[in-house]
GROMACS .gro file of C-alpha atoms in nm:
model
  428
    1MET     CA    1  -2.843  -5.119  10.491
    2ALA     CA    2  -3.029  -5.421  10.737
    3THR     CA    3  -2.861  -5.311  11.063
    4SER     CA    4  -2.884  -4.934  11.067
    5TRP     CA    5  -3.261  -4.930  10.934
    6GLY     CA    6  -3.297  -5.253  11.246
    7THR     CA    7  -3.144  -4.999  11.467
    8VAL     CA    8  -3.381  -4.737  11.411
    9PHE     CA    9  -3.742  -4.954  11.401
   10PHE     CA   10  -3.634  -5.151  11.727
   11MET     CA   11  -3.550  -4.805  11.862
   12LEU     CA   12  -3.966  -4.739  11.738
   13VAL     CA   13  -4.057  -5.055  11.924
   14VAL     CA   14  -3.870  -4.910  12.247
   15SER     CA   15  -4.018  -4.593  12.229
   16CYS     CA   16  -4.394  -4.763  12.159
   17VAL     CA   17  -4.357  -4.976  12.446
   18CYS     CA   18  -4.217  -4.719  12.687
   19SER     CA   19  -4.452  -4.441  12.534
   20ALA     CA   20  -4.171  -4.209  12.554
   21VAL     CA   21  -4.220  -4.062  12.206
   22SER     CA   22  -4.119  -3.691  12.165
   23HIS     CA   23  -4.041  -3.453  11.888
   24ARG     CA   24  -3.804  -3.181  11.845
   25ASP     CA   25  -3.883  -2.828  11.898
   26GLN     CA   26  -3.693  -2.724  11.604
   27GLN     CA   27  -3.941  -2.798  11.341
   28THR     CA   28  -3.830  -2.971  11.090
   29TRP     CA   29  -3.956  -3.071  10.721
   30PHE     CA   30  -4.165  -3.376  10.763
   31GLU     CA   31  -4.336  -3.244  11.087
   32GLY     CA   32  -4.743  -3.272  11.025
   33ILE     CA   33  -4.665  -3.563  10.737
   34PHE     CA   34  -4.734  -3.828  11.036
   35LEU     CA   35  -4.806  -3.826  11.381
   36SER     CA   36  -4.763  -4.076  11.650
   37SER     CA   37  -5.049  -4.206  11.677
   38MET     CA   38  -4.891  -4.473  11.376
   39CYS     CA   39  -4.687  -4.632  11.649
   40PRO     CA   40  -4.861  -4.990  11.588
   41ILE     CA   41  -4.929  -5.155  11.939
   42ASN     CA   42  -4.835  -5.500  12.109
   43VAL     CA   43  -4.462  -5.522  11.954
   44SER     CA   44  -4.392  -5.777  12.061
   45ALA     CA   45  -4.416  -6.062  11.812
   46SER     CA   46  -4.105  -6.095  11.587
   47THR     CA   47  -4.301  -5.970  11.284
   48LEU     CA   48  -4.466  -5.645  11.214
   49TYR     CA   49  -4.606  -5.487  10.952
   50GLY     CA   50  -4.704  -5.156  10.739
   51ILE     CA   51  -4.842  -5.027  10.456
   52MET     CA   52  -4.816  -4.705  10.276
   53PHE     CA   53  -5.054  -4.592  10.027
   54ASP     CA   54  -4.929  -4.396   9.687
   55ALA     CA   55  -5.258  -4.258   9.536
   56GLY     CA   56  -5.112  -4.053   9.230
   57SER     CA   57  -5.251  -3.903   8.963
   58THR     CA   58  -5.230  -4.206   8.689
   59GLY     CA   59  -5.280  -4.457   8.934
   60THR     CA   60  -5.291  -4.619   9.374
   61ARG     CA   61  -5.034  -4.798   9.430
   62ILE     CA   62  -5.056  -5.036   9.728
   63HIS     CA   63  -4.673  -5.062   9.904
   64VAL     CA   64  -4.668  -5.322  10.220
   65TYR     CA   65  -4.351  -5.289  10.452
   66THR     CA   66  -4.234  -5.638  10.673
   67PHE     CA   67  -3.994  -5.585  10.896
   68VAL     CA   68  -3.871  -5.910  11.115
   69GLN     CA   69  -3.682  -5.943  11.393
   70LYS     CA   70  -3.561  -6.351  11.362
   71MET     CA   71  -3.345  -6.467  11.686
   72PRO     CA   72  -3.451  -6.292  12.074
   73GLY     CA   73  -3.223  -5.994  12.103
   74GLN     CA   74  -3.105  -5.920  11.713
   75LEU     CA   75  -3.225  -5.631  11.550
   76PRO     CA   76  -3.559  -5.641  11.319
   77ILE     CA   77  -3.426  -5.561  10.949
   78LEU     CA   78  -3.655  -5.462  10.663
   79GLU     CA   79  -3.711  -5.782  10.492
   80GLY     CA   80  -3.901  -5.736  10.179
   81GLU     CA   81  -4.249  -5.547  10.006
   82VAL     CA   82  -4.529  -5.588   9.844
   83PHE     CA   83  -4.625  -5.373   9.571
   84ASP     CA   84  -4.978  -5.335   9.334
   85SER     CA   85  -5.137  -5.137   9.192
   86VAL     CA   86  -5.456  -5.039   9.017
   87LYS     CA   87  -5.569  -4.747   8.765
   88PRO     CA   88  -5.703  -4.497   8.717
   89GLY     CA   89  -5.620  -4.247   8.992
   90LEU     CA   90  -5.846  -4.138   9.271
   91SER     CA   91  -5.869  -3.795   9.086
   92ALA     CA   92  -5.989  -3.980   8.789
   93PHE     CA   93  -6.353  -4.022   9.027
   94VAL     CA   94  -6.400  -3.669   9.115
   95ASP     CA   95  -6.742  -3.655   9.096
   96GLN     CA   96  -6.779  -4.058   9.226
   97PRO     CA   97  -6.608  -4.038   9.549
   98LYS     CA   98  -6.751  -4.377   9.706
   99GLN     CA   99  -6.673  -4.505   9.329
  100GLY     CA  100  -6.304  -4.396   9.379
  101ALA     CA  101  -6.271  -4.526   9.758
  102GLU     CA  102  -6.392  -4.868   9.665
  103THR     CA  103  -6.031  -4.877   9.465
  104VAL     CA  104  -5.856  -4.852   9.735
  105GLN     CA  105  -6.083  -5.129   9.921
  106GLY     CA  106  -5.951  -5.355   9.646
  107LEU     CA  107  -5.593  -5.262   9.740
  108LEU     CA  108  -5.670  -5.362  10.094
  109GLU     CA  109  -5.756  -5.708  10.029
  110VAL     CA  110  -5.398  -5.765   9.884
  111ALA     CA  111  -5.302  -5.624  10.229
  112LYS     CA  112  -5.507  -5.870  10.404
  113ASP     CA  113  -5.349  -6.183  10.162
  114SER     CA  114  -4.998  -6.043  10.297
  115ILE     CA  115  -5.018  -5.958  10.636
  116PRO     CA  116  -5.090  -6.291  10.876
  117ARG     CA  117  -5.483  -6.237  11.036
  118SER     CA  118  -5.331  -6.178  11.356
  119HIS     CA  119  -5.145  -5.868  11.239
  120TRP     CA  120  -5.399  -5.694  11.126
  121LYS     CA  121  -5.502  -5.473  11.472
  122LYS     CA  122  -5.125  -5.384  11.482
  123THR     CA  123  -5.121  -5.287  11.153
  124PRO     CA  124  -5.100  -4.922  11.079
  125VAL     CA  125  -5.242  -4.823  10.730
  126VAL     CA  126  -5.155  -4.482  10.555
  127LEU     CA  127  -5.258  -4.321  10.213
  128LYS     CA  128  -5.109  -3.996  10.093
  129ALA     CA  129  -5.244  -3.847   9.737
  130THR     CA  130  -4.988  -3.645   9.518
  131ALA     CA  131  -5.072  -3.419   9.251
  132GLY     CA  132  -5.365  -3.549   9.067
  133LEU     CA  133  -5.583  -3.442   9.390
  134ARG     CA  134  -5.407  -3.158   9.434
  135LEU     CA  135  -5.526  -3.057   9.106
  136LEU     CA  136  -5.863  -3.082   9.237
  137PRO     CA  137  -6.092  -2.806   9.399
  138GLU     CA  138  -6.043  -2.817   9.730
  139HIS     CA  139  -6.407  -3.002   9.825
  140LYS     CA  140  -6.375  -3.256   9.548
  141ALA     CA  141  -6.094  -3.347   9.679
  142GLN     CA  142  -6.122  -3.389  10.034
  143ALA     CA  143  -6.515  -3.581   9.991
  144LEU     CA  144  -6.276  -3.834   9.818
  145LEU     CA  145  -6.003  -3.870  10.068
  146PHE     CA  146  -6.322  -3.914  10.310
  147GLU     CA  147  -6.470  -4.202  10.150
  148VAL     CA  148  -6.115  -4.343  10.154
  149LYS     CA  149  -6.072  -4.290  10.544
  150GLU     CA  150  -6.426  -4.489  10.576
  151ILE     CA  151  -6.318  -4.743  10.417
  152PHE     CA  152  -5.994  -4.799  10.581
  153ARG     CA  153  -6.184  -4.725  10.933
  154LYS     CA  154  -6.441  -5.022  10.801
  155SER     CA  155  -6.124  -5.239  10.751
  156PRO     CA  156  -5.900  -5.437  11.020
  157PHE     CA  157  -5.629  -5.218  11.024
  158LEU     CA  158  -5.474  -4.953  11.227
  159VAL     CA  159  -5.588  -4.622  11.145
  160PRO     CA  160  -5.377  -4.325  11.292
  161LYS     CA  161  -5.520  -3.978  11.271
  162ASP     CA  162  -5.464  -3.831  11.011
  163SER     CA  163  -5.399  -4.164  10.787
  164VAL     CA  164  -5.492  -4.025  10.471
  165SER     CA  165  -5.438  -3.680  10.307
  166ILE     CA  166  -5.246  -3.496  10.045
  167MET     CA  167  -4.927  -3.481  10.089
  168ASP     CA  168  -4.685  -3.145   9.958
  169GLY     CA  169  -4.512  -3.211   9.664
  170SER     CA  170  -4.177  -3.136   9.759
  171TYR     CA  171  -4.215  -3.396  10.046
  172GLU     CA  172  -4.247  -3.627   9.738
  173GLY     CA  173  -3.918  -3.526   9.602
  174ILE     CA  174  -3.742  -3.550   9.935
  175LEU     CA  175  -3.877  -3.887  10.050
  176ALA     CA  176  -3.798  -4.016   9.772
  177TRP     CA  177  -3.441  -3.921   9.753
  178VAL     CA  178  -3.435  -4.065  10.151
  179THR     CA  179  -3.594  -4.365   9.935
  180VAL     CA  180  -3.268  -4.401   9.662
  181ASN     CA  181  -3.018  -4.329   9.910
  182PHE     CA  182  -3.117  -4.510  10.180
  183LEU     CA  183  -3.120  -4.813   9.936
  184THR     CA  184  -2.783  -4.755   9.754
  185GLY     CA  185  -2.615  -4.697  10.073
  186GLN     CA  186  -2.514  -4.390  10.024
  187LEU     CA  187  -2.719  -4.239  10.351
  188HIS     CA  188  -2.447  -4.423  10.604
  189GLY     CA  189  -2.166  -4.315  10.751
  190HIS     CA  190  -2.059  -3.930  10.707
  191ARG     CA  191  -1.979  -3.946  10.312
  192GLN     CA  192  -2.205  -3.788  10.163
  193GLU     CA  193  -2.186  -3.930   9.834
  194THR     CA  194  -2.514  -3.830   9.733
  195VAL     CA  195  -2.724  -3.920   9.409
  196GLY     CA  196  -2.997  -3.698   9.261
  197THR     CA  197  -3.370  -3.830   9.191
  198LEU     CA  198  -3.566  -3.713   8.906
  199ASP     CA  199  -3.952  -3.848   8.916
  200LEU     CA  200  -4.156  -3.770   8.661
  201GLY     CA  201  -4.523  -3.797   8.765
  202GLY     CA  202  -4.868  -3.761   8.556
  203ALA     CA  203  -4.958  -3.433   8.668
  204SER     CA  204  -4.629  -3.321   8.818
  205THR     CA  205  -4.238  -3.362   8.837
  206GLN     CA  206  -3.971  -3.337   9.098
  207ILE     CA  207  -3.582  -3.267   9.116
  208THR     CA  208  -3.393  -3.352   9.443
  209PHE     CA  209  -3.031  -3.342   9.504
  210LEU     CA  210  -2.739  -3.277   9.741
  211PRO     CA  211  -2.579  -2.944   9.685
  212GLN     CA  212  -2.202  -2.957   9.660
  213PHE     CA  213  -2.104  -2.616   9.580
  214GLU     CA  214  -2.206  -2.264   9.786
  215LYS     CA  215  -2.231  -2.143   9.452
  216THR     CA  216  -2.538  -2.326   9.390
  217LEU     CA  217  -2.685  -2.239   9.749
  218GLU     CA  218  -2.611  -1.882   9.663
  219GLN     CA  219  -2.839  -1.914   9.357
  220THR     CA  220  -3.053  -2.116   9.445
  221PRO     CA  221  -3.448  -1.946   9.407
  222LYS     CA  222  -3.568  -1.910   9.824
  223GLY     CA  223  -3.852  -2.200   9.879
  224TYR     CA  224  -3.567  -2.456   9.650
  225LEU     CA  225  -3.379  -2.543   9.977
  226THR     CA  226  -3.461  -2.795  10.304
  227SER     CA  227  -3.255  -2.948  10.545
  228PHE     CA  228  -3.300  -3.228  10.806
  229GLU     CA  229  -3.066  -3.470  10.960
  230MET     CA  230  -3.007  -3.845  10.922
  231PHE     CA  231  -2.794  -4.125  11.105
  232ASN     CA  232  -2.594  -3.778  11.257
  233SER     CA  233  -2.576  -3.605  10.975
  234THR     CA  234  -2.733  -3.250  10.873
  235TYR     CA  235  -2.861  -3.256  10.473
  236LYS     CA  236  -2.911  -2.928  10.333
  237LEU     CA  237  -3.113  -3.042   9.981
  238TYR     CA  238  -3.213  -2.848   9.667
  239THR     CA  239  -3.536  -3.015   9.579
  240HIS     CA  240  -3.878  -2.864   9.397
  241SER     CA  241  -4.195  -2.990   9.268
  242TYR     CA  242  -4.362  -2.857   9.001
  243LEU     CA  243  -4.757  -2.898   8.933
  244GLY     CA  244  -4.852  -2.912   8.618
  245PHE     CA  245  -4.516  -3.028   8.440
  246GLY     CA  246  -4.617  -3.403   8.449
  247LEU     CA  247  -4.647  -3.621   8.180
  248LYS     CA  248  -4.998  -3.616   8.119
  249ALA     CA  249  -5.031  -3.243   8.248
  250ALA     CA  250  -4.788  -3.193   8.000
  251ARG     CA  251  -4.933  -3.303   7.710
  252LEU     CA  252  -5.293  -3.093   7.752
  253ALA     CA  253  -5.099  -2.776   7.779
  254THR     CA  254  -4.905  -2.926   7.430
  255LEU     CA  255  -5.287  -2.982   7.292
  256GLY     CA  256  -5.402  -2.659   7.400
  257ALA     CA  257  -5.155  -2.478   7.143
  258LEU     CA  258  -5.386  -2.508   6.855
  259GLU     CA  259  -5.733  -2.614   6.882
  260THR     CA  260  -6.047  -2.650   6.610
  261GLU     CA  261  -6.368  -2.611   6.653
  262GLY     CA  262  -6.556  -2.902   6.497
  263THR     CA  263  -6.954  -2.969   6.516
  264ASP     CA  264  -6.900  -3.160   6.831
  265GLY     CA  265  -6.703  -2.924   7.018
  266ARG     CA  266  -6.271  -2.836   7.043
  267THR     CA  267  -6.058  -3.097   6.946
  268PHE     CA  268  -5.678  -3.071   7.039
  269ARG     CA  269  -5.443  -3.108   6.739
  270SER     CA  270  -5.076  -3.155   6.715
  271ALA     CA  271  -4.793  -3.192   6.496
  272CYS     CA  272  -4.700  -3.456   6.753
  273LEU     CA  273  -4.943  -3.731   6.656
  274PRO     CA  274  -4.986  -3.901   6.354
  275ARG     CA  275  -5.265  -3.696   6.056
  276TRP     CA  276  -5.482  -3.933   6.049
  277LEU     CA  277  -5.519  -3.983   6.424
  278GLU     CA  278  -5.872  -3.861   6.526
  279ALA     CA  279  -5.953  -3.968   6.933
  280GLU     CA  280  -6.041  -3.911   7.253
  281TRP     CA  281  -5.821  -3.889   7.586
  282ILE     CA  282  -5.958  -3.898   7.932
  283PHE     CA  283  -5.724  -3.683   8.217
  284GLY     CA  284  -5.841  -3.603   8.565
  285GLY     CA  285  -6.211  -3.713   8.514
  286VAL     CA  286  -6.207  -3.467   8.245
  287LYS     CA  287  -6.281  -3.570   7.871
  288TYR     CA  288  -6.088  -3.439   7.503
  289GLN     CA  289  -6.128  -3.478   7.198
  290TYR     CA  290  -5.792  -3.511   7.049
  291GLY     CA  291  -5.623  -3.541   6.706
  292GLY     CA  292  -5.358  -3.521   6.399
  293ASN     CA  293  -5.314  -3.202   6.242
  294PRO     CA  294  -5.434  -3.289   5.899
  295GLU     CA  295  -5.267  -2.983   5.710
  296GLY     CA  296  -5.009  -2.934   5.902
  297GLU     CA  297  -4.619  -2.993   5.982
  298VAL     CA  298  -4.574  -3.354   6.172
  299GLY     CA  299  -4.225  -3.503   6.290
  300PHE     CA  300  -3.946  -3.443   6.563
  301GLU     CA  301  -3.929  -3.106   6.470
  302PRO     CA  302  -4.237  -2.921   6.461
  303CYS     CA  303  -4.308  -3.168   6.769
  304TYR     CA  304  -4.020  -3.001   6.952
  305ALA     CA  305  -4.147  -2.649   6.920
  306GLU     CA  306  -4.458  -2.740   7.070
  307VAL     CA  307  -4.333  -2.936   7.365
  308LEU     CA  308  -4.061  -2.642   7.452
  309ARG     CA  309  -4.319  -2.361   7.494
  310VAL     CA  310  -4.395  -2.607   7.830
  311VAL     CA  311  -4.138  -2.591   7.973
  312GLN     CA  312  -3.888  -2.264   7.841
  313GLY     CA  313  -3.793  -1.979   8.077
  314LYS     CA  314  -4.054  -2.219   8.374
  315LEU     CA  315  -3.750  -2.407   8.539
  316HIS     CA  316  -3.512  -2.276   8.729
  317GLN     CA  317  -3.136  -2.457   8.638
  318PRO     CA  318  -2.914  -2.533   8.878
  319GLU     CA  319  -2.555  -2.544   8.647
  320GLU     CA  320  -2.419  -2.841   8.919
  321ILE     CA  321  -2.657  -3.065   8.776
  322GLN     CA  322  -2.475  -3.118   8.484
  323ARG     CA  323  -2.219  -3.239   8.691
  324SER     CA  324  -2.422  -3.469   8.891
  325SER     CA  325  -2.533  -3.808   8.929
  326PHE     CA  326  -2.897  -3.899   8.920
  327TYR     CA  327  -3.137  -4.231   8.926
  328ALA     CA  328  -3.425  -4.136   8.749
  329PHE     CA  329  -3.834  -4.345   8.776
  330SER     CA  330  -4.155  -4.317   8.703
  331TYR     CA  331  -4.261  -4.216   8.284
  332TYR     CA  332  -3.936  -4.151   8.248
  333TYR     CA  333  -3.876  -4.564   8.343
  334ASP     CA  334  -4.177  -4.617   8.160
  335ARG     CA  335  -4.088  -4.421   7.820
  336ALA     CA  336  -3.763  -4.584   7.805
  337VAL     CA  337  -3.913  -4.946   7.855
  338ASP     CA  338  -4.157  -4.884   7.567
  339THR     CA  339  -3.897  -4.777   7.356
  340ASP     CA  340  -3.698  -5.096   7.437
  341MET     CA  341  -3.435  -4.852   7.593
  342ILE     CA  342  -3.397  -5.036   7.864
  343ASP     CA  343  -3.504  -5.387   8.011
  344TYR     CA  344  -3.846  -5.364   8.205
  345GLU     CA  345  -3.735  -5.580   8.539
  346LYS     CA  346  -3.307  -5.452   8.484
  347GLY     CA  347  -3.335  -5.113   8.407
  348GLY     CA  348  -3.047  -4.947   8.237
  349ILE     CA  349  -2.817  -4.632   8.213
  350LEU     CA  350  -2.880  -4.357   7.984
  351THR     CA  351  -2.816  -3.983   7.866
  352VAL     CA  352  -3.037  -3.696   7.712
  353GLU     CA  353  -2.904  -3.779   7.412
  354ASP     CA  354  -3.043  -4.095   7.419
  355PHE     CA  355  -3.440  -3.955   7.467
  356GLU     CA  356  -3.393  -3.759   7.204
  357ARG     CA  357  -3.246  -3.985   6.947
  358LYS     CA  358  -3.559  -4.189   7.029
  359ALA     CA  359  -3.759  -3.914   7.022
  360ARG     CA  360  -3.651  -3.829   6.649
  361GLU     CA  361  -3.666  -4.220   6.532
  362VAL     CA  362  -3.997  -4.232   6.655
  363CYS     CA  363  -4.184  -3.878   6.558
  364ASP     CA  364  -4.005  -3.896   6.220
  365ASN     CA  365  -4.202  -4.222   6.144
  366LEU     CA  366  -4.528  -4.123   6.261
  367GLU     CA  367  -4.740  -4.269   5.974
  368ASP     CA  368  -4.550  -4.584   6.040
  369PHE     CA  369  -4.481  -4.646   6.390
  370THR     CA  370  -4.746  -4.856   6.610
  371SER     CA  371  -4.771  -4.806   6.950
  372GLY     CA  372  -5.007  -4.865   7.260
  373SER     CA  373  -5.021  -4.513   7.266
  374PRO     CA  374  -5.077  -4.199   7.025
  375PHE     CA  375  -4.850  -3.976   7.277
  376LEU     CA  376  -4.572  -4.172   7.246
  377CYS     CA  377  -4.395  -3.902   6.985
  378MET     CA  378  -4.483  -3.637   7.230
  379ASP     CA  379  -4.398  -3.778   7.576
  380LEU     CA  380  -4.069  -3.893   7.414
  381SER     CA  381  -4.005  -3.510   7.299
  382TYR     CA  382  -4.132  -3.367   7.657
  383ILE     CA  383  -3.915  -3.561   7.807
  384THR     CA  384  -3.633  -3.403   7.607
  385ALA     CA  385  -3.689  -3.051   7.600
  386LEU     CA  386  -3.796  -3.102   8.011
  387LEU     CA  387  -3.393  -3.250   8.097
  388LYS     CA  388  -3.248  -3.055   7.816
  389ASP     CA  389  -3.422  -2.675   7.846
  390GLY     CA  390  -3.636  -2.769   8.131
  391PHE     CA  391  -3.361  -2.852   8.402
  392GLY     CA  392  -3.053  -2.744   8.189
  393PHE     CA  393  -2.878  -3.111   8.192
  394THR     CA  394  -2.635  -3.132   7.903
  395ASP     CA  395  -2.679  -3.428   7.592
  396SER     CA  396  -2.382  -3.595   7.787
  397THR     CA  397  -2.574  -3.628   8.125
  398VAL     CA  398  -2.578  -3.990   8.236
  399LEU     CA  399  -2.917  -4.104   8.422
  400GLN     CA  400  -2.984  -4.404   8.554
  401LEU     CA  401  -3.334  -4.579   8.499
  402THR     CA  402  -3.452  -4.763   8.773
  403LYS     CA  403  -3.776  -4.915   8.921
  404LYS     CA  404  -3.717  -5.138   9.207
  405VAL     CA  405  -3.347  -5.130   9.457
  406ASN     CA  406  -3.228  -5.385   9.607
  407ASN     CA  407  -3.579  -5.541   9.485
  408ILE     CA  408  -3.809  -5.223   9.635
  409GLU     CA  409  -3.948  -5.012   9.479
  410THR     CA  410  -3.855  -4.688   9.397
  411GLY     CA  411  -4.029  -4.385   9.480
  412TRP     CA  412  -4.103  -4.212   9.805
  413ALA     CA  413  -4.374  -4.454   9.998
  414LEU     CA  414  -4.025  -4.605  10.168
  415GLY     CA  415  -3.841  -4.261  10.254
  416ALA     CA  416  -4.188  -4.182  10.430
  417THR     CA  417  -4.185  -4.507  10.609
  418PHE     CA  418  -3.835  -4.418  10.746
  419HIS     CA  419  -3.853  -4.057  10.825
  420LEU     CA  420  -4.181  -4.171  10.997
  421LEU     CA  421  -3.942  -4.450  11.252
  422GLN     CA  422  -3.683  -4.109  11.280
  423SER     CA  423  -3.942  -3.898  11.391
  424LEU     CA  424  -4.058  -4.126  11.651
  425VAL     CA  425  -3.696  -4.228  11.775
  426ILE     CA  426  -3.592  -3.835  11.772
  427SER     CA  427  -3.529  -3.818  12.126
  428HIS     CA  428  -3.366  -4.134  12.183
   0.00000   0.00000   0.00000
């Protein structure tokens, strides 16, 4: 892995020094995500850094990547990553954009602590916002992004043009797929023995895989396929981002099925919650009253019927995924950890049926089950319905639950950084 990455990074260094960067005449999917102005200046030092912010719906995360050229004449390699995060996400500050930007300021201190002062001015910093900001009114989202860019502008780091923006949902899936398959070594050579990726965020969910059968390509809806080249191979990916089908957005959709009017306004109720529960929940900067259904049924069956209405018939079901290998992360991983199905550090392998079994266990013992989250029954039931009735996976489908690969965080951030390099050196 290190040699292939190093080759690309070495070419980036040459491109920057020679100022001879050019792009394809043919438009490619990653054009417009990053610009060549991100090229680090004065890159003669042996260690270089890159700062990537992932501004999601539930939190903001910082990735500080380190690249090292250990000896003169040797190719630089990807050495490691410093990762940190804060909650809530920027979207929670929809009416307080300056306060939202202050959370980014705090994470920038992590970058300062991780990067020597001598490298600050030549280290690029980029923030890409995802579904949380895509759901906001455009003027409110842009106000948040403006304040973040002001924070960047006052920082000691290199701030390229368009360093702060909202990323299209389809890019999330593609870049996460690149990250996982790059870190697992699947993109080296011409075998194309890749794995699919499933990402479940707070506001959206993504599915991405490399189809192997012509039938899949023929039956896939327009807009679900994209092509790109890497390592002298062309990849035609199936990828789609479903906005509004993230875990927290699904909670809101499920709760909306049954409302009651009270003295304090509307209360959202669900069979997925304990009968006695009365509480408040904030999502996307909005406060909701919610609780159990004192007069109705509770447990897995009535809960599953509620979450099923959220996904049934609303997602495309490519038949090929039933025979494909998939890595799953984000809330798939978190809920599996919360219920002791996998180890927090090591992850693990689960089937779709494992999620359903755990959902039944939690939901059918709601009155006795203690958890940090009252939504655990609903979340597990939704994940089960999303996988089975949404995407069309079978009970026996095996999923690799992972948080890190080779000690690097999964998700789209590394893929974004990698494709920055790919786009810069494409003419070389």
